[in-house]
Every structure is written in structure tokens, then in C-alpha cells.
Short mmCIF file of C-alpha atoms and ligand atoms in Angstrom, two decimals:
data_model
loop_
_atom_site.label_atom_id
_atom_site.label_comp_id
_atom_site.label_asym_id
_atom_site.label_seq_id
_atom_site.Cartn_x
_atom_site.Cartn_y
_atom_site.Cartn_z
CA MET A 19 25.92 -7.19 -38.87
CA LYS A 20 28.19 -9.39 -36.76
CA ARG A 21 25.93 -12.35 -37.41
CA LYS A 22 26.73 -12.15 -41.12
CA VAL A 23 30.43 -12.45 -40.36
CA LEU A 24 29.76 -15.45 -38.16
CA SER A 25 27.54 -17.04 -40.77
CA ALA A 26 30.22 -16.53 -43.41
CA LEU A 27 32.78 -18.10 -41.06
CA LEU A 28 30.39 -20.97 -40.43
CA ILE A 29 29.89 -21.63 -44.10
CA ALA A 30 33.64 -21.66 -44.58
CA ALA A 31 33.89 -24.05 -41.62
CA MET A 32 31.05 -26.23 -42.84
CA THR A 33 32.47 -26.31 -46.36
CA VAL A 34 35.79 -27.58 -44.93
CA ALA A 35 34.32 -29.85 -42.28
CA THR A 36 31.29 -31.02 -44.34
CA VAL A 37 29.49 -31.62 -41.03
CA GLY A 38 25.77 -32.49 -40.80
CA CYS A 39 23.58 -29.41 -40.51
CA GLY A 40 20.86 -30.63 -38.11
CA GLY A 41 19.19 -28.13 -35.79
CA GLY A 42 21.61 -26.78 -33.25
CA SER A 43 22.74 -23.76 -31.26
CA GLN A 44 23.33 -20.27 -32.66
CA PRO A 45 26.76 -19.76 -34.27
CA THR A 46 29.05 -18.58 -31.46
CA ALA A 47 31.43 -15.62 -31.52
CA ASP A 48 34.41 -17.88 -31.86
CA ALA A 49 32.83 -20.12 -34.48
CA ASP A 50 35.75 -22.14 -35.74
CA ALA A 51 36.33 -24.61 -38.54
CA SER A 52 36.06 -27.55 -36.19
CA ALA A 53 33.77 -30.36 -37.31
CA GLU A 54 31.63 -30.02 -34.17
CA THR A 55 30.59 -26.45 -35.06
CA GLU A 56 26.90 -26.69 -35.89
CA ALA A 57 24.28 -24.28 -37.09
CA PRO A 58 20.61 -24.82 -37.89
CA ALA A 59 20.42 -26.03 -41.49
CA GLU A 60 18.19 -23.10 -42.49
CA ASP A 61 20.82 -20.63 -41.33
CA ALA A 62 23.55 -22.25 -43.35
CA ALA A 63 21.27 -22.64 -46.40
CA ALA A 64 20.13 -19.02 -46.13
CA ASP A 65 23.64 -17.65 -45.71
CA ASP A 66 24.99 -19.97 -48.39
CA ALA A 67 22.98 -18.03 -50.95
CA GLU A 68 24.35 -14.67 -49.80
CA ALA A 69 27.53 -13.04 -51.01
CA PRO A 70 29.61 -11.45 -48.21
CA THR A 71 28.10 -8.00 -47.43
CA GLU A 72 29.92 -4.76 -48.18
CA ASP A 73 31.49 -4.71 -44.74
CA THR A 74 32.95 -8.21 -44.87
CA ALA A 75 35.87 -9.26 -47.04
CA ALA A 76 35.54 -12.28 -49.31
CA ASP A 77 36.93 -14.53 -46.56
CA GLY A 78 34.09 -13.39 -44.27
CA THR A 79 36.20 -11.33 -41.87
CA ALA A 80 34.77 -7.98 -40.83
CA ASP A 81 36.84 -5.05 -41.97
CA ALA A 82 38.21 -2.67 -39.37
CA ALA A 83 35.78 0.10 -40.37
CA SER A 84 32.67 -1.90 -39.51
CA GLY A 85 34.39 -3.06 -36.31
CA ASP A 86 33.13 -6.16 -34.57
CA LEU A 87 30.28 -4.69 -32.55
CA ILE A 88 27.47 -6.88 -31.26
CA THR A 89 24.26 -5.28 -32.49
CA VAL A 90 21.44 -5.32 -29.94
CA GLY A 91 17.90 -4.27 -30.74
CA TYR A 92 16.06 -3.21 -27.55
CA ALA A 93 12.25 -2.94 -27.65
CA GLN A 94 11.51 -0.87 -24.54
CA VAL A 95 7.97 -0.43 -23.10
CA GLY A 96 7.96 3.35 -23.03
CA ALA A 97 8.88 6.19 -20.66
CA GLU A 98 5.89 5.99 -18.30
CA SER A 99 7.70 6.04 -14.97
CA ASP A 100 10.88 6.90 -13.07
CA TRP A 101 11.59 3.18 -12.97
CA ARG A 102 11.40 2.95 -16.75
CA THR A 103 13.73 5.92 -17.14
CA ALA A 104 16.30 4.23 -14.88
CA ASN A 105 15.85 0.96 -16.76
CA THR A 106 16.44 2.66 -20.12
CA GLU A 107 19.50 4.48 -18.78
CA SER A 108 20.89 1.15 -17.54
CA PHE A 109 20.70 -0.26 -21.08
CA LYS A 110 22.06 2.85 -22.80
CA SER A 111 25.02 3.06 -20.43
CA THR A 112 25.79 -0.65 -20.80
CA PHE A 113 25.34 -1.22 -24.53
CA THR A 114 27.88 1.34 -25.76
CA GLU A 115 30.40 1.11 -28.60
CA GLU A 116 33.30 1.21 -26.18
CA ASN A 117 31.76 -1.85 -24.51
CA GLY A 118 31.59 -3.57 -27.93
CA TYR A 119 27.92 -3.01 -28.77
CA LYS A 120 25.74 -1.15 -31.20
CA LEU A 121 22.38 -0.47 -29.50
CA ILE A 122 19.24 0.11 -31.56
CA PHE A 123 16.67 1.43 -29.08
CA ASP A 124 12.91 1.68 -29.56
CA ASP A 125 10.39 3.33 -27.20
CA ALA A 126 6.98 1.72 -27.85
CA GLN A 127 5.00 4.31 -25.85
CA GLN A 128 3.36 1.44 -23.92
CA LYS A 129 1.83 -0.02 -27.11
CA GLN A 130 2.33 -3.71 -27.93
CA GLU A 131 1.85 -3.10 -31.66
CA ASN A 132 4.81 -0.72 -31.60
CA GLN A 133 6.98 -3.30 -29.87
CA ILE A 134 6.05 -5.92 -32.44
CA LYS A 135 6.92 -3.47 -35.24
CA ALA A 136 10.27 -2.78 -33.56
CA ILE A 137 11.08 -6.48 -33.29
CA ARG A 138 10.29 -6.96 -36.99
CA SER A 139 12.53 -4.03 -37.82
CA PHE A 140 15.35 -5.55 -35.76
CA ILE A 141 14.91 -8.83 -37.68
CA GLN A 142 15.15 -6.97 -41.00
CA GLN A 143 18.29 -5.22 -39.78
CA GLU A 144 19.73 -8.64 -38.90
CA VAL A 145 20.72 -7.61 -35.37
CA ASP A 146 22.71 -10.10 -33.33
CA TYR A 147 20.31 -10.06 -30.35
CA ILE A 148 16.80 -8.80 -29.64
CA VAL A 149 15.95 -7.68 -26.11
CA VAL A 150 12.30 -7.04 -25.20
CA ALA A 151 10.62 -5.64 -22.09
CA PRO A 152 7.13 -6.85 -23.08
CA VAL A 153 4.41 -4.37 -22.18
CA VAL A 154 1.97 -7.24 -21.54
CA GLU A 155 2.47 -11.00 -21.24
CA THR A 156 0.40 -12.32 -24.17
CA GLY A 157 0.41 -11.93 -27.97
CA TRP A 158 4.08 -12.59 -28.75
CA GLU A 159 4.28 -16.13 -30.24
CA THR A 160 4.12 -15.10 -33.92
CA VAL A 161 6.82 -12.45 -33.82
CA LEU A 162 9.06 -14.62 -31.62
CA GLU A 163 8.71 -17.42 -34.20
CA GLU A 164 9.85 -14.91 -36.85
CA ALA A 165 12.92 -14.04 -34.76
CA LYS A 166 13.67 -17.74 -34.25
CA GLU A 167 13.28 -18.34 -37.98
CA ALA A 168 15.78 -15.56 -38.59
CA GLY A 169 18.17 -17.18 -36.11
CA ILE A 170 18.19 -14.15 -33.79
CA PRO A 171 18.26 -14.92 -30.05
CA VAL A 172 15.66 -13.06 -27.95
CA ILE A 173 16.27 -12.07 -24.33
CA LEU A 174 13.42 -10.84 -22.10
CA SER A 175 14.03 -8.09 -19.56
CA ASP A 176 11.72 -6.80 -16.81
CA ARG A 177 8.35 -8.31 -17.70
CA MET A 178 7.61 -11.85 -18.85
CA MET A 179 5.97 -13.22 -21.98
CA ASP A 180 3.38 -15.99 -21.72
CA VAL A 181 4.47 -18.37 -24.51
CA SER A 182 3.85 -22.12 -24.86
CA ASP A 183 7.39 -22.74 -26.17
CA ASP A 184 10.06 -21.30 -23.90
CA THR A 185 12.77 -21.97 -26.48
CA LEU A 186 11.43 -18.83 -28.16
CA PHE A 187 13.56 -16.82 -25.76
CA GLU A 188 17.00 -17.49 -24.31
CA ALA A 189 16.51 -16.00 -20.84
CA TRP A 190 14.45 -13.57 -18.75
CA VAL A 191 15.82 -11.22 -16.10
CA GLY A 192 13.60 -9.22 -13.78
CA GLY A 193 11.83 -8.85 -10.47
CA ASN A 194 9.87 -11.51 -8.59
CA PHE A 195 6.58 -9.65 -8.70
CA VAL A 196 4.49 -12.12 -6.69
CA LYS A 197 7.14 -12.01 -3.95
CA GLU A 198 7.10 -8.21 -4.07
CA GLY A 199 3.33 -8.25 -3.49
CA GLU A 200 3.60 -10.77 -0.65
CA THR A 201 6.42 -8.80 1.00
CA CYS A 202 4.17 -5.73 0.85
CA GLY A 203 1.32 -7.67 2.49
CA ASP A 204 3.57 -9.00 5.25
CA TRP A 205 4.95 -5.50 5.87
CA LEU A 206 1.40 -4.10 6.13
CA ALA A 207 0.36 -6.80 8.62
CA LYS A 208 3.37 -6.04 10.83
CA TYR A 209 2.85 -2.26 10.52
CA LEU A 210 -0.84 -2.48 11.45
CA GLU A 211 -0.01 -4.77 14.38
CA GLU A 212 2.56 -2.25 15.63
CA GLN A 213 -0.12 0.47 15.34
CA GLY A 214 -2.47 -1.65 17.50
CA ARG A 215 -4.75 -2.17 14.49
CA GLY A 216 -4.01 -5.85 13.92
CA GLU A 217 -7.63 -6.91 14.51
CA GLU A 218 -9.31 -3.78 13.11
CA GLU A 219 -11.46 -3.80 9.94
CA ILE A 220 -9.04 -2.38 7.34
CA ASN A 221 -10.43 -0.95 4.07
CA MET A 222 -8.01 -1.02 1.14
CA VAL A 223 -7.97 0.11 -2.49
CA THR A 224 -5.39 -0.77 -5.15
CA ILE A 225 -4.17 1.35 -8.04
CA GLN A 226 -2.97 -1.41 -10.36
CA GLY A 227 -0.33 -1.17 -13.06
CA THR A 228 -0.93 -1.78 -16.77
CA ILE A 229 -3.39 -4.67 -16.83
CA GLY A 230 -1.71 -7.81 -18.13
CA ALA A 231 1.83 -6.61 -17.40
CA SER A 232 3.82 -9.12 -15.33
CA ALA A 233 4.44 -6.52 -12.63
CA GLN A 234 0.70 -5.89 -12.31
CA VAL A 235 -0.24 -9.56 -12.45
CA GLY A 236 2.37 -10.57 -9.89
CA ARG A 237 1.92 -7.71 -7.41
CA THR A 238 -1.87 -8.11 -7.46
CA GLU A 239 -1.52 -11.89 -6.97
CA GLY A 240 1.01 -11.50 -4.15
CA MET A 241 -1.20 -9.04 -2.29
CA ALA A 242 -4.24 -11.27 -2.85
CA ASN A 243 -2.36 -14.14 -1.22
CA LYS A 244 -1.91 -11.96 1.87
CA LEU A 245 -5.49 -10.67 1.84
CA ALA A 246 -6.56 -14.32 2.15
CA GLU A 247 -4.58 -14.53 5.42
CA HIS A 248 -6.37 -11.54 7.01
CA SER A 249 -10.16 -11.83 7.24
CA ASN A 250 -10.32 -8.29 8.70
CA TRP A 251 -8.82 -6.80 5.52
CA LYS A 252 -11.29 -5.72 2.81
CA MET A 253 -10.28 -4.75 -0.75
CA LEU A 254 -12.91 -2.17 -1.70
CA GLU A 255 -11.83 -1.75 -5.34
CA MET A 256 -8.93 -2.11 -7.79
CA GLN A 257 -8.42 0.02 -10.90
CA SER A 258 -5.48 0.44 -13.30
CA GLY A 259 -3.38 3.58 -13.04
CA GLU A 260 -1.26 2.45 -16.07
CA PHE A 261 1.90 2.90 -13.94
CA THR A 262 1.65 6.68 -14.45
CA GLN A 263 1.37 9.55 -11.95
CA ALA A 264 -1.44 11.29 -13.81
CA LYS A 265 -3.64 8.21 -14.05
CA GLY A 266 -2.78 7.29 -10.46
CA GLN A 267 -4.11 10.64 -9.29
CA GLU A 268 -7.26 10.25 -11.38
CA VAL A 269 -7.98 6.78 -9.99
CA MET A 270 -7.39 7.91 -6.40
CA GLU A 271 -9.74 10.86 -6.93
CA SER A 272 -12.46 8.43 -8.01
CA PHE A 273 -11.79 6.14 -5.04
CA LEU A 274 -12.06 9.09 -2.63
CA LYS A 275 -15.39 10.05 -4.17
CA SER A 276 -16.67 6.48 -3.80
CA TYR A 277 -15.37 5.63 -0.32
CA ASP A 278 -14.97 7.85 2.75
CA ASP A 279 -13.25 5.22 4.92
CA ILE A 280 -10.13 4.17 3.01
CA ASP A 281 -7.37 3.06 5.39
CA VAL A 282 -4.74 1.85 2.87
CA VAL A 283 -3.97 2.53 -0.80
CA ILE A 284 -1.67 0.06 -2.55
CA CYS A 285 -0.04 1.63 -5.61
CA GLU A 286 1.61 -0.82 -8.01
CA ASN A 287 4.38 1.64 -8.72
CA ASP A 288 5.85 4.76 -7.09
CA ASN A 289 4.59 7.17 -9.74
CA GLU A 290 0.99 6.12 -9.11
CA ALA A 291 1.63 6.76 -5.40
CA PHE A 292 2.82 10.30 -6.12
CA GLY A 293 -0.46 10.91 -7.97
CA ALA A 294 -2.52 9.28 -5.21
CA ILE A 295 -0.84 11.46 -2.57
CA ASP A 296 -1.72 14.59 -4.55
CA ALA A 297 -5.33 13.40 -4.75
CA ILE A 298 -5.48 12.63 -1.01
CA LYS A 299 -4.18 16.10 -0.12
CA ALA A 300 -6.50 17.80 -2.62
CA ALA A 301 -9.42 16.02 -0.91
CA GLY A 302 -8.40 17.55 2.40
CA LYS A 303 -7.14 14.25 3.82
CA THR A 304 -3.70 13.27 5.06
CA CYS A 305 -1.43 10.30 4.36
CA GLY A 306 1.79 8.70 5.49
CA PRO A 307 2.91 7.59 8.98
CA GLU A 308 1.02 10.43 10.70
CA GLY A 309 -1.89 10.57 8.25
CA ASP A 310 -5.41 9.19 7.68
CA ILE A 311 -4.38 6.89 4.80
CA ILE A 312 -1.41 4.49 4.62
CA VAL A 313 0.25 4.67 1.19
CA VAL A 314 2.51 1.89 -0.07
CA SER A 315 4.03 1.41 -3.52
CA PHE A 316 6.54 -0.56 -5.62
CA ASP A 317 9.82 0.28 -7.41
CA SER A 318 11.83 2.28 -4.76
CA VAL A 319 12.98 5.02 -7.11
CA LYS A 320 14.74 8.07 -5.62
CA ALA A 321 11.57 10.18 -5.60
CA ALA A 322 9.93 7.53 -3.40
CA PHE A 323 12.62 8.09 -0.79
CA GLU A 324 11.98 11.83 -0.98
CA SER A 325 8.24 11.17 -0.49
CA MET A 326 8.90 9.00 2.57
CA ILE A 327 11.25 11.63 4.01
CA ALA A 328 8.50 14.24 3.43
CA GLY A 329 6.10 12.04 5.46
CA ASP A 330 3.71 11.22 2.57
CA LEU A 331 4.63 7.66 1.58
CA ASN A 332 4.83 4.88 4.19
CA ALA A 333 6.87 2.26 2.34
CA THR A 334 8.13 1.24 -1.10
CA PHE A 335 8.94 -2.28 -2.29
CA GLU A 336 11.98 -2.48 -4.52
CA CYS A 337 12.03 -3.62 -8.13
CA ASN A 338 15.57 -3.21 -9.38
CA PRO A 339 15.60 -1.61 -12.89
CA LEU A 340 19.32 -1.96 -13.55
CA HIS A 341 18.99 -4.83 -16.02
CA GLY A 342 21.56 -3.61 -18.57
CA PRO A 343 24.61 -5.31 -17.02
CA ARG A 344 22.62 -8.52 -16.42
CA VAL A 345 21.50 -8.71 -20.03
CA ALA A 346 25.04 -7.97 -21.22
CA GLU A 347 26.29 -10.86 -19.07
CA ILE A 348 23.73 -13.16 -20.71
CA ILE A 349 24.83 -12.02 -24.18
CA GLN A 350 28.51 -12.56 -23.39
CA LYS A 351 27.74 -16.08 -22.17
CA LEU A 352 25.75 -16.83 -25.33
CA GLU A 353 28.57 -15.41 -27.45
CA ALA A 354 30.94 -17.79 -25.67
CA GLY A 355 28.61 -20.70 -26.38
CA GLU A 356 27.74 -21.12 -22.70
CA THR A 357 24.30 -22.03 -21.42
CA VAL A 358 22.36 -19.42 -19.43
CA ASP A 359 19.69 -19.79 -16.75
CA LYS A 360 16.25 -19.28 -18.27
CA ILE A 361 14.86 -17.30 -15.30
CA GLN A 362 17.10 -14.81 -13.47
CA TYR A 363 15.53 -12.85 -10.60
CA VAL A 364 17.19 -9.66 -9.39
CA ASP A 365 17.74 -9.02 -5.65
CA GLU A 366 15.06 -6.79 -4.09
CA ALA A 367 14.46 -5.20 -0.70
CA TYR A 368 11.95 -2.74 0.76
CA PHE A 369 12.24 0.61 2.47
CA ASP A 370 10.03 2.38 5.02
CA THR A 371 10.03 5.43 7.30
CA SER A 372 11.58 3.51 10.20
CA MET A 373 14.89 3.47 8.30
CA ASP A 374 17.68 6.03 7.88
CA LEU A 375 16.32 7.06 4.48
CA GLU A 376 18.66 10.03 3.93
CA SER A 377 21.72 7.76 4.18
CA ILE A 378 20.19 5.07 1.98
CA LEU A 379 19.11 7.65 -0.61
CA ALA A 380 22.63 9.05 -0.74
CA GLU A 381 23.86 5.63 -1.92
CA ARG A 382 21.04 4.81 -4.35
CA ALA A 383 22.01 4.24 -7.99
CA TYR A 384 18.48 5.01 -9.24
C1 LIG B 7 8.55 -3.57 -13.12
C2 LIG B 7 8.16 -2.74 -14.31
C3 LIG B 7 7.11 -1.76 -13.97
C4 LIG B 7 7.49 -0.78 -12.85
C5 LIG B 7 6.80 0.45 -13.31
O1 LIG B 7 9.54 -4.52 -13.49
O2 LIG B 7 7.68 -3.57 -15.35
O3 LIG B 7 6.86 -0.97 -15.13
O4 LIG B 7 7.07 -1.19 -11.59
C6 LIG B 7 7.07 0.41 -14.79
O5 LIG B 7 7.28 1.65 -12.74
O6 LIG B 7 6.24 1.25 -15.48
#
């Protein structure tokens, strides 16, 4: 709704300043009557035709009742993992009314068509910003064009979109997934060396994430880069566990039926690892630092620390889910008419059983 106020202010400004209406940046929060204030011609033309809405007075100022909240539509992937739950909580605790926002949240249940529907609904509701955690990288150009046409900035969080025109989104904030995969590979090489297995034939399997999701693409690529450095490492098979515990267990069960000499299982998120560990134990095998099979995973959620402390999981590679504050910072900069970096990686570490996990866990925010 805030955008309508801004547009009304802009029209007032443009009426006074009679400036040219070539393409330009979004109206900013402090749009003033100065001649240099610009807005894309279509915005001005579109708003020109519209009377002030019920919650704006004739002079375009929002009345106290409607407040001056920034409305944010958030198209979330789903609720498939502990990481996702922490990510959702980060947004809900950041985009609150006391922080000056109205959050419209949509859980797409891991379906792209639901996310596209949500984005179209946000456009119809004339939100001020659309935030998307795209379930997969492709298939977004059309709906992003619609958002651009409506003059609504889009911010990407978590996973990336593969679009030919990167002006279709303002910024992306998330993990460096290729680096996560490579860090995992380097950790594995060091761990095997320390175990005196640096030259041994090592058989691996991978439980991938949702195929086509940036986290899956990047982690698989990063690990592949490291496989290429170790001719004694053999990737027996890779299958998607959809980033869920149930599917992770199912995939590991099938791997254990197919191969009786698995040395390492790489799980592309912690929840898949929890499922894989259940499958390994049900098959009468052991895992973890003292076990038959090395288990590594990604995310570093609290339950992963508990699994390492229990001796089941060997290591987890962090993917920070707390994107709410980062996205809010981007929005505040855009509101102030500032430019924002297009790509913003979050800081990430890794954790393994050589560390003081109880102390680290006590400090973890997610
Ligand atoms: C990573 C995120 C992935 C997590 C999974 O940024 O996209 O999706 O690794 C989650 O836990 O399902």
C-alpha cells in the first residue's frame, strides 16, 4: 500500500516539477517534489489514472490508521528442513509491524507453480517488495517481467534464479554453495589423510538436494571439483533426497542394497543425513568417527550438532539461514535510494567432531 502513497507523492512532484518521465529508479521513500525525482513513465501514467485509495488522503499522504508500513511479500520454498524453518523464522522475526513492515508470507510446499502464483498475488496486492527463495533456478523470467512491469522490486534470498536479465531482481543474498562443496571435499581429504587412508580407494555416494536448486547445483559442483583432484575417490551414485529426512533415508536404503562397500555418504543437507544415519543403523552398519561409513552434510542446524555429539555425523558444512536482517538491510537501502550489491554471500564455516561442539551449540542461533 505504501507504494500508492509514494506514487501519489510522485505525481504531485511531477505535476509541480514537470520533469521528463524516462525510465528510472523506483520511487524512493522520501520521494520529494524536486525536479530530479524520476519514475518510470509507465508508473506515473498508471498512477495518474488512479484516484488516491481509501487509505490515502487527497494529498496522497497515508492516514495514521493505515500507518506507513512497508509491505513485503515473501514466497518461501516450503518447510522441508530444519534449515528452512530457521530461515522462515528469521524473516518472520525481522519483518514485523514494530519494525515497520507488513509481511505477507507464502509457503509453496516446494512447488514452483505455487511460488509463481504467490508472486502474482503479491503483484495484485501491490506490495512494496517481493522476496523469493526460488525452489529451482529456472522458469522465472515471465513472472519477474510482470513484477518489473508493476514496478515492484524483487529480492532473491537463499537460492538463485537463472535469468538472462539481472535487472529483473535487485539483489540476492545467500550461501556460496560451490565453496561449501569444495570446503567439504577439502575437509574429507584432510580427514582421510589423518586416518591413514589418503591413498586408499574410497567409495562415495551422494544424497543430493532438490535437483535444480542452487544449493544442490553448487554443492554437487564443488564436490565434483574435489573428486577431480583425487583419482582414488570413486562416486558410486548420486540420487536426490529432496532435502528431506524421509527421502534421505529411502535413498540411503537403496544405496546400501546396491553397494556393500560404501566408505562415505555426502548428504546435501543435514536432514538427509539424519535419514541416512537411520538407514545405516537399520542395515546393521555403523557410522560417524568410530563407524564403517563417514557421514558429512550441509546446513549446520542444531540437530546436526546433536548428531555429531552422539557420534553419528562426522561433519556439517554451514549454510547460514538467517537472511531476514540482510534482506531488511537491502530494503532499507533501496528505500533510501541507495544502490545495493547484486550478490551478497553470507559468512559460513564448518563443524566436526574434533571441536568443542557442546560449547558451540550453546551459542548457536539456529
Ligand atoms: C540452502 C537451502 C537448502 C538447505 C536445505 O541455502 O536452499 O534448502 O541446505 C533447504 O536444508 O531445504
